mmCIF file of the C-alpha atoms, coordinates in Angstrom:
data_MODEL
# 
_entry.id   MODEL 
# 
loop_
_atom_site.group_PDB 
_atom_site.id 
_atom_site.type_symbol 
_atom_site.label_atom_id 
_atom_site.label_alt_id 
_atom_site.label_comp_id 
_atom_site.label_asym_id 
_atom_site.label_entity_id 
_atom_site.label_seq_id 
_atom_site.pdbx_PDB_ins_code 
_atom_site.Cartn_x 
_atom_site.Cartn_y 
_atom_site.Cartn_z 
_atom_site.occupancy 
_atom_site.B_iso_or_equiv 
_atom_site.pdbx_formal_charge 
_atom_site.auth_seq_id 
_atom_site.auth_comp_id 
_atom_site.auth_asym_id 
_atom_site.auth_atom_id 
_atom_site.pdbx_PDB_model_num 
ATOM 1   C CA . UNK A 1 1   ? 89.919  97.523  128.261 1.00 0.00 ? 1   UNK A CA 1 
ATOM 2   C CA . UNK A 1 2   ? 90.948  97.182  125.170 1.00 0.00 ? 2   UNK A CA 1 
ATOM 3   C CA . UNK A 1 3   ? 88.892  97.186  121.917 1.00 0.00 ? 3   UNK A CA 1 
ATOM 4   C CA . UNK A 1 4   ? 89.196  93.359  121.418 1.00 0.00 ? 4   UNK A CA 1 
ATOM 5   C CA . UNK A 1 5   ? 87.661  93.048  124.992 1.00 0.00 ? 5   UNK A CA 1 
ATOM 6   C CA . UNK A 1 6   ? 84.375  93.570  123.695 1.00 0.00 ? 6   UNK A CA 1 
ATOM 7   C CA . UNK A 1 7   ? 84.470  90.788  121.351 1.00 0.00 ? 7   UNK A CA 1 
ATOM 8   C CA . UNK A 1 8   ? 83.620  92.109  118.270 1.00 0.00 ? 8   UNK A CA 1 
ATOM 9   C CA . UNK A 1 9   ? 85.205  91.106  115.041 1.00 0.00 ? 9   UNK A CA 1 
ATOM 10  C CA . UNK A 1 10  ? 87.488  94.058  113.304 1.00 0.00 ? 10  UNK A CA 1 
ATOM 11  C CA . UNK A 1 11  ? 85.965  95.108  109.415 1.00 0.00 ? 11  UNK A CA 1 
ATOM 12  C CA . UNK A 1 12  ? 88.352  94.928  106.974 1.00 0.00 ? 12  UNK A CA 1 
ATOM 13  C CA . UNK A 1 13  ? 86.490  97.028  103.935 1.00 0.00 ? 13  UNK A CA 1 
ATOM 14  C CA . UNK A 1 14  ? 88.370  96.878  100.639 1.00 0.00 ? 14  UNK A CA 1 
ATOM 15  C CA . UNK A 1 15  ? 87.339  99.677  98.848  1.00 0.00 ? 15  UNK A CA 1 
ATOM 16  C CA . UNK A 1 16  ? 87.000  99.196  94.880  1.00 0.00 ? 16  UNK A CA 1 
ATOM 17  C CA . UNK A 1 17  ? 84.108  98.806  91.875  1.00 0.00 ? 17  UNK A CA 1 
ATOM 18  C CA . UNK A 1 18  ? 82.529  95.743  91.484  1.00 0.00 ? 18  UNK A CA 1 
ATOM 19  C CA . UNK A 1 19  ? 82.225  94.112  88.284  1.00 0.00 ? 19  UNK A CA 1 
ATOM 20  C CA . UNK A 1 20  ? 84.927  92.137  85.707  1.00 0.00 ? 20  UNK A CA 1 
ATOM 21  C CA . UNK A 1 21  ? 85.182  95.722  84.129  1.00 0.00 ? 21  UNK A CA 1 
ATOM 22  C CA . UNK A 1 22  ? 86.868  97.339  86.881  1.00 0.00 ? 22  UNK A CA 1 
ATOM 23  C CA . UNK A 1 23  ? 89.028  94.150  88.565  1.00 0.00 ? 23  UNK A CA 1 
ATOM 24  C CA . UNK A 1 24  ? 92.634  95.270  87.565  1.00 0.00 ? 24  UNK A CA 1 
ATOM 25  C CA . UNK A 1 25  ? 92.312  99.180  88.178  1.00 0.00 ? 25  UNK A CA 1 
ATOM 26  C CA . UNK A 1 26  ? 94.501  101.351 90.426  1.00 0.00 ? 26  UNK A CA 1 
ATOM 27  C CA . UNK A 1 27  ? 91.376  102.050 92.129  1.00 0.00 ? 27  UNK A CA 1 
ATOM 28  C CA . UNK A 1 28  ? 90.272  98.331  92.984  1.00 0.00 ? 28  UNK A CA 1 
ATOM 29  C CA . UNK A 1 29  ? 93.582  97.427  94.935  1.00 0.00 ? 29  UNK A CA 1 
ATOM 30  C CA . UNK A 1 30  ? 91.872  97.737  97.617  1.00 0.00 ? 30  UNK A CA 1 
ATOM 31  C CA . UNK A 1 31  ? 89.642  94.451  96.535  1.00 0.00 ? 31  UNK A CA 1 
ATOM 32  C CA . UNK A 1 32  ? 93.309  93.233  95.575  1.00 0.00 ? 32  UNK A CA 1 
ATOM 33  C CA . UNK A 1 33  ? 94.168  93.359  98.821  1.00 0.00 ? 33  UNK A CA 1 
ATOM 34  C CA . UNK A 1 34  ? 91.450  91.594  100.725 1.00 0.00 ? 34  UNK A CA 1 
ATOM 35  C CA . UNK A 1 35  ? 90.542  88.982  98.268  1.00 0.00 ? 35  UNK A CA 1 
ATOM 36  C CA . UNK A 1 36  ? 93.995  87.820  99.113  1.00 0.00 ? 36  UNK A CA 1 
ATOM 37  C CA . UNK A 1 37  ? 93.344  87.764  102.672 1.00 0.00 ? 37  UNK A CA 1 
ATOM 38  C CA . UNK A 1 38  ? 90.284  85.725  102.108 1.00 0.00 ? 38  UNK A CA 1 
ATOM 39  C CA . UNK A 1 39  ? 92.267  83.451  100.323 1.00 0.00 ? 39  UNK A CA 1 
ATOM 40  C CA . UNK A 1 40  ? 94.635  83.300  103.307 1.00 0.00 ? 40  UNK A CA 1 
ATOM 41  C CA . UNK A 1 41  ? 91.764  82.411  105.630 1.00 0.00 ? 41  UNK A CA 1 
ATOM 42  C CA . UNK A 1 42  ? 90.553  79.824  102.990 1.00 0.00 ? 42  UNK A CA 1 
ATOM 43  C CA . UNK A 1 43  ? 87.259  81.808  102.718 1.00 0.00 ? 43  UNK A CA 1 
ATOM 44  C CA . UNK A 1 44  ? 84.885  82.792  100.008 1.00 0.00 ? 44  UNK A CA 1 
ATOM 45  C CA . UNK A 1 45  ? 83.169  85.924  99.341  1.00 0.00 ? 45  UNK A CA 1 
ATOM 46  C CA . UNK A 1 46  ? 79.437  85.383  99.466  1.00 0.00 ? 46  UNK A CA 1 
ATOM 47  C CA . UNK A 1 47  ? 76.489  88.400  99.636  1.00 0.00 ? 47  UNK A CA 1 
ATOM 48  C CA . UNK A 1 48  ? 76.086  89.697  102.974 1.00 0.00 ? 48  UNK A CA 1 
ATOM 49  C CA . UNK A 1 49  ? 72.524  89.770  104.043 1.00 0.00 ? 49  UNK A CA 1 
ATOM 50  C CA . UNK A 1 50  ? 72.344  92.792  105.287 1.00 0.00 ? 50  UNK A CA 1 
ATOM 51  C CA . UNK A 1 51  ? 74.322  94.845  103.368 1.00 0.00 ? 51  UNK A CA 1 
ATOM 52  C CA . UNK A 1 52  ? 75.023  95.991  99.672  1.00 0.00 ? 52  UNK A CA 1 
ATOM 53  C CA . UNK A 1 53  ? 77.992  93.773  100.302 1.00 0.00 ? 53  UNK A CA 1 
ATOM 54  C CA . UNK A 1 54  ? 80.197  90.897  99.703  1.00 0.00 ? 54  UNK A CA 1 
ATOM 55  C CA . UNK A 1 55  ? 81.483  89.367  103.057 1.00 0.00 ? 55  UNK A CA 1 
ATOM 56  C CA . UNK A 1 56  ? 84.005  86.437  104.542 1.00 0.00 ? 56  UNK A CA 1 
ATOM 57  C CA . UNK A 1 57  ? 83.868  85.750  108.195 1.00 0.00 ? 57  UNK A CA 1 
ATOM 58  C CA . UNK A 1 58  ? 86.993  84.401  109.482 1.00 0.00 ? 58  UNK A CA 1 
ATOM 59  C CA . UNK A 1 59  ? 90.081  84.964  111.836 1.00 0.00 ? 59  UNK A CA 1 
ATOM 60  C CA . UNK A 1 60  ? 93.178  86.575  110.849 1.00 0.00 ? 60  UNK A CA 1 
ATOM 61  C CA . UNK A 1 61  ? 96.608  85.766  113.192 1.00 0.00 ? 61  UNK A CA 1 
ATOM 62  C CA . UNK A 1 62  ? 98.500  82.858  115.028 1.00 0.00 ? 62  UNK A CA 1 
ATOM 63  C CA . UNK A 1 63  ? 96.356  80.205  116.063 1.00 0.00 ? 63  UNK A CA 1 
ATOM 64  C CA . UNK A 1 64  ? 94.723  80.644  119.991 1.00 0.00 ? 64  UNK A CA 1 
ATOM 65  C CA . UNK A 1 65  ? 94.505  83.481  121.580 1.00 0.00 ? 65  UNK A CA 1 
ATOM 66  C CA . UNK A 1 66  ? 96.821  85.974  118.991 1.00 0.00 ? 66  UNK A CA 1 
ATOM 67  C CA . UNK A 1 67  ? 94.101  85.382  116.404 1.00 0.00 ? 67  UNK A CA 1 
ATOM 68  C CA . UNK A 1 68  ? 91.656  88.015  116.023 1.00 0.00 ? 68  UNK A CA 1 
ATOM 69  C CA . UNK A 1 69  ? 87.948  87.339  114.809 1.00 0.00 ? 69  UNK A CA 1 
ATOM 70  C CA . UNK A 1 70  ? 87.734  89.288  111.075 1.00 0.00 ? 70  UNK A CA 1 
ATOM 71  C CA . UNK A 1 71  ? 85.248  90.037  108.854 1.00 0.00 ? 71  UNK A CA 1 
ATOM 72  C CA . UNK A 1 72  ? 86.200  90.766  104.757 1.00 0.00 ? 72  UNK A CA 1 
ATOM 73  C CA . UNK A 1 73  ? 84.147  93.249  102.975 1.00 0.00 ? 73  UNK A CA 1 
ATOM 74  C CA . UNK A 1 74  ? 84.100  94.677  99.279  1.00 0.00 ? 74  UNK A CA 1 
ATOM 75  C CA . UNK A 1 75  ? 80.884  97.126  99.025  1.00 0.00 ? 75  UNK A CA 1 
ATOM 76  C CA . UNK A 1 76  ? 79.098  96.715  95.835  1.00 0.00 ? 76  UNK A CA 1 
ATOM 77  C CA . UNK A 1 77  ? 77.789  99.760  95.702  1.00 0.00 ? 77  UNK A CA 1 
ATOM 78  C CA . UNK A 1 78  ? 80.705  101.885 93.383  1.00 0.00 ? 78  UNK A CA 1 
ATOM 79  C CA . UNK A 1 79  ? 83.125  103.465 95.187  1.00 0.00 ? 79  UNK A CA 1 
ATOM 80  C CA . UNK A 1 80  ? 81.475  107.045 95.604  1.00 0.00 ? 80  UNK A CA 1 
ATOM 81  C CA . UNK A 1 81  ? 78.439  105.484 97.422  1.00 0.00 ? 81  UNK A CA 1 
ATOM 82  C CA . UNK A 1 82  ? 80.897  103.064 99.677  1.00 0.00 ? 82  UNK A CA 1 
ATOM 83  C CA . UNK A 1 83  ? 79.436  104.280 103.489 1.00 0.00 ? 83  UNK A CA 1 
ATOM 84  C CA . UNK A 1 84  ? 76.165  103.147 103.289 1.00 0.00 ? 84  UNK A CA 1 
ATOM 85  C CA . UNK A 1 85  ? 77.257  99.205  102.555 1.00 0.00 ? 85  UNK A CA 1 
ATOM 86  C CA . UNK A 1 86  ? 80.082  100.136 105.611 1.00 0.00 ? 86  UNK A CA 1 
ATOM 87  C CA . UNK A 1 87  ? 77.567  101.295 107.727 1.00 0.00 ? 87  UNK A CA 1 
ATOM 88  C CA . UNK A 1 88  ? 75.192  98.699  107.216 1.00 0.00 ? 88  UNK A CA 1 
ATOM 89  C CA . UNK A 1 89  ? 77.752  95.670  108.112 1.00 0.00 ? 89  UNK A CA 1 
ATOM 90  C CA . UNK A 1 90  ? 79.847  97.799  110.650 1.00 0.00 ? 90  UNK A CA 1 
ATOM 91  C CA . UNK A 1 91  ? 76.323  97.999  112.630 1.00 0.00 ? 91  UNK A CA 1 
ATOM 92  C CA . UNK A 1 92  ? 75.296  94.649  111.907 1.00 0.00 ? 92  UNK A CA 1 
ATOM 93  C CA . UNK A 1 93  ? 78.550  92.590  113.137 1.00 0.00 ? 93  UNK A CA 1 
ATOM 94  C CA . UNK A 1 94  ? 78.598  95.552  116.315 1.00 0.00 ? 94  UNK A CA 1 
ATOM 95  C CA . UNK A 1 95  ? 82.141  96.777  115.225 1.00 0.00 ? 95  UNK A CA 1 
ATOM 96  C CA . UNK A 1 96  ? 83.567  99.917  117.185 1.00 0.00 ? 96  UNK A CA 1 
ATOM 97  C CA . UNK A 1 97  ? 84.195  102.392 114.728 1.00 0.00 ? 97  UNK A CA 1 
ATOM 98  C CA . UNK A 1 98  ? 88.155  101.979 115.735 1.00 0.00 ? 98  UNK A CA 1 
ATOM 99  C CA . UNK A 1 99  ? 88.243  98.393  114.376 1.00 0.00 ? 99  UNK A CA 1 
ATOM 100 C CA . UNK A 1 100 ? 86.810  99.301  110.903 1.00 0.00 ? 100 UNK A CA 1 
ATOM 101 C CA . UNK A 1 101 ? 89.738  99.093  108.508 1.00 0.00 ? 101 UNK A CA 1 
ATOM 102 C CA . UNK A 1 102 ? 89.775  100.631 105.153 1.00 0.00 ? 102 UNK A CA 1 
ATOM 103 C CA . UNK A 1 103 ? 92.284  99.446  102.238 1.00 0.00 ? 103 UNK A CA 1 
ATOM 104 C CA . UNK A 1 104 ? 92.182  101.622 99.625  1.00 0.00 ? 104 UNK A CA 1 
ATOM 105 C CA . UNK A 1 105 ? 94.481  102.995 96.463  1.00 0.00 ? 105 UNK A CA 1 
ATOM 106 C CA . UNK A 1 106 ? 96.379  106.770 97.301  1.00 0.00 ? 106 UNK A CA 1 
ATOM 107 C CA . UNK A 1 107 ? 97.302  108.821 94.632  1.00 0.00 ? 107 UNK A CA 1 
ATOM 108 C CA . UNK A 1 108 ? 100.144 110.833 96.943  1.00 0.00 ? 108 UNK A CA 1 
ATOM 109 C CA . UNK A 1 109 ? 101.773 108.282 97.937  1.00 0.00 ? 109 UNK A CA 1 
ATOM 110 C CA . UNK A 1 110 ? 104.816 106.615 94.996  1.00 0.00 ? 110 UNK A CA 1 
ATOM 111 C CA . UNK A 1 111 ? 103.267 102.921 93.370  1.00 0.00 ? 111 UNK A CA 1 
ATOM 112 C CA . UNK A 1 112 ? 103.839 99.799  96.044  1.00 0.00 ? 112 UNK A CA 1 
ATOM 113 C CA . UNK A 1 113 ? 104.513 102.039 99.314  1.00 0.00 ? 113 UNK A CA 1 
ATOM 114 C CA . UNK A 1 114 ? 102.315 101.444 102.126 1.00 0.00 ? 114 UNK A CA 1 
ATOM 115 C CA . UNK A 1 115 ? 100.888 103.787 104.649 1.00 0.00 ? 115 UNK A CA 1 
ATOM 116 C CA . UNK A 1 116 ? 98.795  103.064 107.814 1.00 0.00 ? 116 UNK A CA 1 
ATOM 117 C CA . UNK A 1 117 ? 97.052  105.588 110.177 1.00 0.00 ? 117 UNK A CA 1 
ATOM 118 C CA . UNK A 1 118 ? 94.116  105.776 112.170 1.00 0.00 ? 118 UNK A CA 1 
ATOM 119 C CA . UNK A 1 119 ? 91.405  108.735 111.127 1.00 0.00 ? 119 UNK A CA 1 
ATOM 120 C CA . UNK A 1 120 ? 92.404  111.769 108.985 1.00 0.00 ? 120 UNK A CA 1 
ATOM 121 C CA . UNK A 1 121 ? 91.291  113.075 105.902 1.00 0.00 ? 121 UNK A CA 1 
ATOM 122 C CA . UNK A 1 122 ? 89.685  111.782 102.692 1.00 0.00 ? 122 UNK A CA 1 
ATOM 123 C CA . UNK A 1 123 ? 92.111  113.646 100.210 1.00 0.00 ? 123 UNK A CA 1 
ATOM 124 C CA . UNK A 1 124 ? 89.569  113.326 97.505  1.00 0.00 ? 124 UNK A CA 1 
ATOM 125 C CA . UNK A 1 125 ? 89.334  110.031 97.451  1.00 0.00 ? 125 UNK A CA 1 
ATOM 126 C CA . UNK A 1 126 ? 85.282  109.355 96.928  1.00 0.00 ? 126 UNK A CA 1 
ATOM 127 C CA . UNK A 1 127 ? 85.352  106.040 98.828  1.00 0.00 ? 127 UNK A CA 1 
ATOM 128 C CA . UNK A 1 128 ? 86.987  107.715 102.245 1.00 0.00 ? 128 UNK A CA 1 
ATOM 129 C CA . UNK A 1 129 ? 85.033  110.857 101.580 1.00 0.00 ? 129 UNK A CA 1 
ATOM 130 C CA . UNK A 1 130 ? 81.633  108.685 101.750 1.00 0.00 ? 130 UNK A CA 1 
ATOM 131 C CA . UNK A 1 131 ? 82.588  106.293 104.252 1.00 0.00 ? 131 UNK A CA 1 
ATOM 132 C CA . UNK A 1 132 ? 83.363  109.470 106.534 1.00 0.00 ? 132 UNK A CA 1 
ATOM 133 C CA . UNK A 1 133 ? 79.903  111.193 105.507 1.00 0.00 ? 133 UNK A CA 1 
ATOM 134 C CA . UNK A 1 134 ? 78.406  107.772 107.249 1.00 0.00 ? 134 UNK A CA 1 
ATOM 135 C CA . UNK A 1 135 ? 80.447  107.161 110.006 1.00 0.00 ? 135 UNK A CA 1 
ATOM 136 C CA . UNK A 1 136 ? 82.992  109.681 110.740 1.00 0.00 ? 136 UNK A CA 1 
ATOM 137 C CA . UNK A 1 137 ? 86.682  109.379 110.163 1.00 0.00 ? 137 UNK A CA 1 
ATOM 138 C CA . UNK A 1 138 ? 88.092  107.827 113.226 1.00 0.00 ? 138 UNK A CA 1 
ATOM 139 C CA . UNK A 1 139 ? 88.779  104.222 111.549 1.00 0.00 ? 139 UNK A CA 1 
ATOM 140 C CA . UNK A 1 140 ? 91.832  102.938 110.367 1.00 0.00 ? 140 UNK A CA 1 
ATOM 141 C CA . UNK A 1 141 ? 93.471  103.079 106.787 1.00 0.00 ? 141 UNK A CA 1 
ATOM 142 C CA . UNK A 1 142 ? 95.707  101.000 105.279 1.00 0.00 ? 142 UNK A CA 1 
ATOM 143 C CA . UNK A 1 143 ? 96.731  103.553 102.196 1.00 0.00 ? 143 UNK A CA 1 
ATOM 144 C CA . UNK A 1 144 ? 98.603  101.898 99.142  1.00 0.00 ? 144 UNK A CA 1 
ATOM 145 C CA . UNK A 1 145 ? 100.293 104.181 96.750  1.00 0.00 ? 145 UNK A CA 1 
ATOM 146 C CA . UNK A 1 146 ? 99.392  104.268 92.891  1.00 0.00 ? 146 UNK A CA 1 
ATOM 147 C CA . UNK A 1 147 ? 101.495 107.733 92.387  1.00 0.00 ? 147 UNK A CA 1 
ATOM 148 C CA . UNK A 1 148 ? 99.975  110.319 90.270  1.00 0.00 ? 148 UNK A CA 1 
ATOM 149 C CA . UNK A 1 149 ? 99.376  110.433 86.520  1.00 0.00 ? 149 UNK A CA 1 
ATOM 150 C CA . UNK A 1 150 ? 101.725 110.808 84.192  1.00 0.00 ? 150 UNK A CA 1 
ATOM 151 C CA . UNK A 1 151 ? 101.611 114.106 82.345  1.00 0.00 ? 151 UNK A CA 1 
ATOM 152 C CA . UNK A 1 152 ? 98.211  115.876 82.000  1.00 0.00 ? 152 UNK A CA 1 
ATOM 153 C CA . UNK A 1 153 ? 96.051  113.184 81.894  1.00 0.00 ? 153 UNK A CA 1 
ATOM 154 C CA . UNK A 1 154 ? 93.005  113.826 84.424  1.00 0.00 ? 154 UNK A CA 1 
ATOM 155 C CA . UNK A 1 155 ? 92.967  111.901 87.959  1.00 0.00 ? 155 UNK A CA 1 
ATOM 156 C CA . UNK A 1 156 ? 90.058  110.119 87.040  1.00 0.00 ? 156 UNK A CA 1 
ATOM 157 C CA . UNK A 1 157 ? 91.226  108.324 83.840  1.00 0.00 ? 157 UNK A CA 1 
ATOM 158 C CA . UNK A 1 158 ? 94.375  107.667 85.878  1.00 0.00 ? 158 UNK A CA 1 
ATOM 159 C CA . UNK A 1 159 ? 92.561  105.726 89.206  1.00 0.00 ? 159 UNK A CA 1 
ATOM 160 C CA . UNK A 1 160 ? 90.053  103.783 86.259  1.00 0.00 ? 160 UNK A CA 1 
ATOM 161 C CA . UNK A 1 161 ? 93.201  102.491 84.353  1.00 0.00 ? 161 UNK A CA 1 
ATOM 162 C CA . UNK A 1 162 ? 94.800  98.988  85.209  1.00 0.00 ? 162 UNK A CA 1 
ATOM 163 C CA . UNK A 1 163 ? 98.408  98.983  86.581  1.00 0.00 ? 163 UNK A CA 1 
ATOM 164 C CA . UNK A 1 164 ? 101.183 99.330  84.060  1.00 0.00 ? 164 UNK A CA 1 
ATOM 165 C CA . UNK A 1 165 ? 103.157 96.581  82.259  1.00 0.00 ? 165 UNK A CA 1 
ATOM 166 C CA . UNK A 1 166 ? 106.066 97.191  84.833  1.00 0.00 ? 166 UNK A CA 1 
ATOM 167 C CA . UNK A 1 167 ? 104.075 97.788  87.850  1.00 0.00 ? 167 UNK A CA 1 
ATOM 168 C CA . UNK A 1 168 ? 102.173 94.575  87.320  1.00 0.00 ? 168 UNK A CA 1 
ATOM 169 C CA . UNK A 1 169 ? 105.776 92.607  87.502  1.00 0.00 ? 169 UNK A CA 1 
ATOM 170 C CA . UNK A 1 170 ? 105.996 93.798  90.983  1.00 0.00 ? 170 UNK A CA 1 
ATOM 171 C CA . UNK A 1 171 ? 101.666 94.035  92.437  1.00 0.00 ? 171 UNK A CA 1 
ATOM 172 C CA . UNK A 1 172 ? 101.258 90.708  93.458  1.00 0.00 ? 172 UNK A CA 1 
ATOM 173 C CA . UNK A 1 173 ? 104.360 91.589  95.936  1.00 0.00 ? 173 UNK A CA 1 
ATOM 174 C CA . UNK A 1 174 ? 102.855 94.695  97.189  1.00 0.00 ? 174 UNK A CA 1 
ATOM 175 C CA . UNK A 1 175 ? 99.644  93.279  97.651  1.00 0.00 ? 175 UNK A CA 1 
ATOM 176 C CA . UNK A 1 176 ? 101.065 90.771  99.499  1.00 0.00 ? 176 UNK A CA 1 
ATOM 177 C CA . UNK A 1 177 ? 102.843 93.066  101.659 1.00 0.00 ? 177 UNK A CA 1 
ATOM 178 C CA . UNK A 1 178 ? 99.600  95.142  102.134 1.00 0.00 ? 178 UNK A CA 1 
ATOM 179 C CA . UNK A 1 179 ? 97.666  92.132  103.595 1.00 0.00 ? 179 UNK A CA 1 
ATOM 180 C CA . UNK A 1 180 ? 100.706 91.877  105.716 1.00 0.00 ? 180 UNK A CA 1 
ATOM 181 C CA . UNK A 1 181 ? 100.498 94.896  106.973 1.00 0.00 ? 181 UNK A CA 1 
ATOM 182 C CA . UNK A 1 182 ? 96.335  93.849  107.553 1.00 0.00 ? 182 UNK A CA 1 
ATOM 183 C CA . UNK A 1 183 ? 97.222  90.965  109.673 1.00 0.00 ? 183 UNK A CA 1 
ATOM 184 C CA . UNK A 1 184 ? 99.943  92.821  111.715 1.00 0.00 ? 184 UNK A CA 1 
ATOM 185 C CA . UNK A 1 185 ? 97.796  95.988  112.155 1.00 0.00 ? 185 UNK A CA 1 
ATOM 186 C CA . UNK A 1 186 ? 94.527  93.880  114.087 1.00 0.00 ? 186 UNK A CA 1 
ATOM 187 C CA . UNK A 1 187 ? 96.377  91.332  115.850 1.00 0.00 ? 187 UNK A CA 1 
ATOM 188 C CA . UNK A 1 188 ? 99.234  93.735  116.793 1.00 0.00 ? 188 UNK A CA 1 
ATOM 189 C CA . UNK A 1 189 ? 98.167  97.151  116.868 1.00 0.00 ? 189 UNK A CA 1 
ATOM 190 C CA . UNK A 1 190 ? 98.502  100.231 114.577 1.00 0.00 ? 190 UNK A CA 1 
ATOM 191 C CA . UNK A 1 191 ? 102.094 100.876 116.457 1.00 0.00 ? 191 UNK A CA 1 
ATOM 192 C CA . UNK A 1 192 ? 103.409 97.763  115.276 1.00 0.00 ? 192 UNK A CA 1 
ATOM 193 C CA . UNK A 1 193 ? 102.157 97.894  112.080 1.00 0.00 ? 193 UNK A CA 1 
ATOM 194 C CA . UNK A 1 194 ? 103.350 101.413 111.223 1.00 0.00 ? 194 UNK A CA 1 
ATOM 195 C CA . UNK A 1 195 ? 106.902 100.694 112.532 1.00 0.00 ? 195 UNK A CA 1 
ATOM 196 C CA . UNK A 1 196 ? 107.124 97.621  110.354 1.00 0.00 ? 196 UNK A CA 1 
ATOM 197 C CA . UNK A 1 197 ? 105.538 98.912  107.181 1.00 0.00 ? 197 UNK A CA 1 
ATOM 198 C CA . UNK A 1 198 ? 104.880 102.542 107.058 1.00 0.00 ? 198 UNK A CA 1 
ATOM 199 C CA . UNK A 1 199 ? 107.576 103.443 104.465 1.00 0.00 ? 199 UNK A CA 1 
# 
């Protein structure tokens, strides 16, 4: 039996800060990333009632039986304090730990390239490293790459700064391809999705 045999939906959590303040950081591409894929599903993000949470129920995939039942989430909690809003909607909807998704900036990986996996490590980052605390790490990750900062300045600035001049020319085509690489990942596995995207 596979996971989708049980019904549930899959969690897609963008991971991010919430507030005007924080919308174009390297840190919030995560929200980048699923606010497109509510858009997709011609969904809007509304407060989840059980969760510190904003939420869009949809499906993601071919119409009939490809699709796969979704639900969009961007915790409002700050990123360091992400779990707990995971938790709470991940226990809610009944998701298997193994169809939580997490889309989230990485700092090792070069601007625009995408990485999927299932489980691992946090690598610092304070979203992963609290959504792990909560829930252990055997979900999925869909890792987009910011690169490091430049020079000396500290990792923190870096992640809390918006995208540059020249990487803005080219983000709306990586976040595009990292909602791609959503959609492939839950309606065809994280096989398929590594083979087509993992760069």
């Amino acid at each position: 039996m596979t996971a989708d045999d049980t019904g549930a939906p899959w969690l897609v959590v963008g991971l991010g800060n919430p507030g005007p303040g924080y919308a174009g950081n390297r840190h919030n591409v995560g929200f980048m990333v699923v606010d497109l894929l509510a858009e997709r599903m011609g969904g809007k993000f509304k407060r989840a009632a059980k969760a510190q949470a904003q939420v869009v129920e949809g499906r993601i995939g071919p119409v009939g039986p490809g699709s796969r039942r979704v639900v969009l989430a961007k915790p409002m909690s700050y990123m360091n304090l992400s779990g707990g809003p995971v938790v709470a909607l991940r226990d809610f909807y009944k998701v298997p730990t193994a169809q939580v998704v997490a889309v989230h900036d990485e700092l090792d990986i070069d601007f625009g390239v995408l990485r999927l996996k299932l489980g691992g490590g946090d690598n610092g980052h304070n979203g992963l490293k609290s959504m792990t605390k909560a829930m252990g790490s055997d979900y999925h990750r869909v890792r987009f790459g910011i690169g490091r900062p430049p020079g000396r300045m500290q990792v923190a600035d870096f992640v809390l700064k918006d995208f540059s001049g020249a990487e803005r020319k080219e983000l709306d085509y990586f976040v595009d391809r990292g909602a791609d690489s959503v959609e492939c990942l839950v309606t065809e596995g994280l096989e398929r999705a590594q083979s087509a995207y993992n760069s």
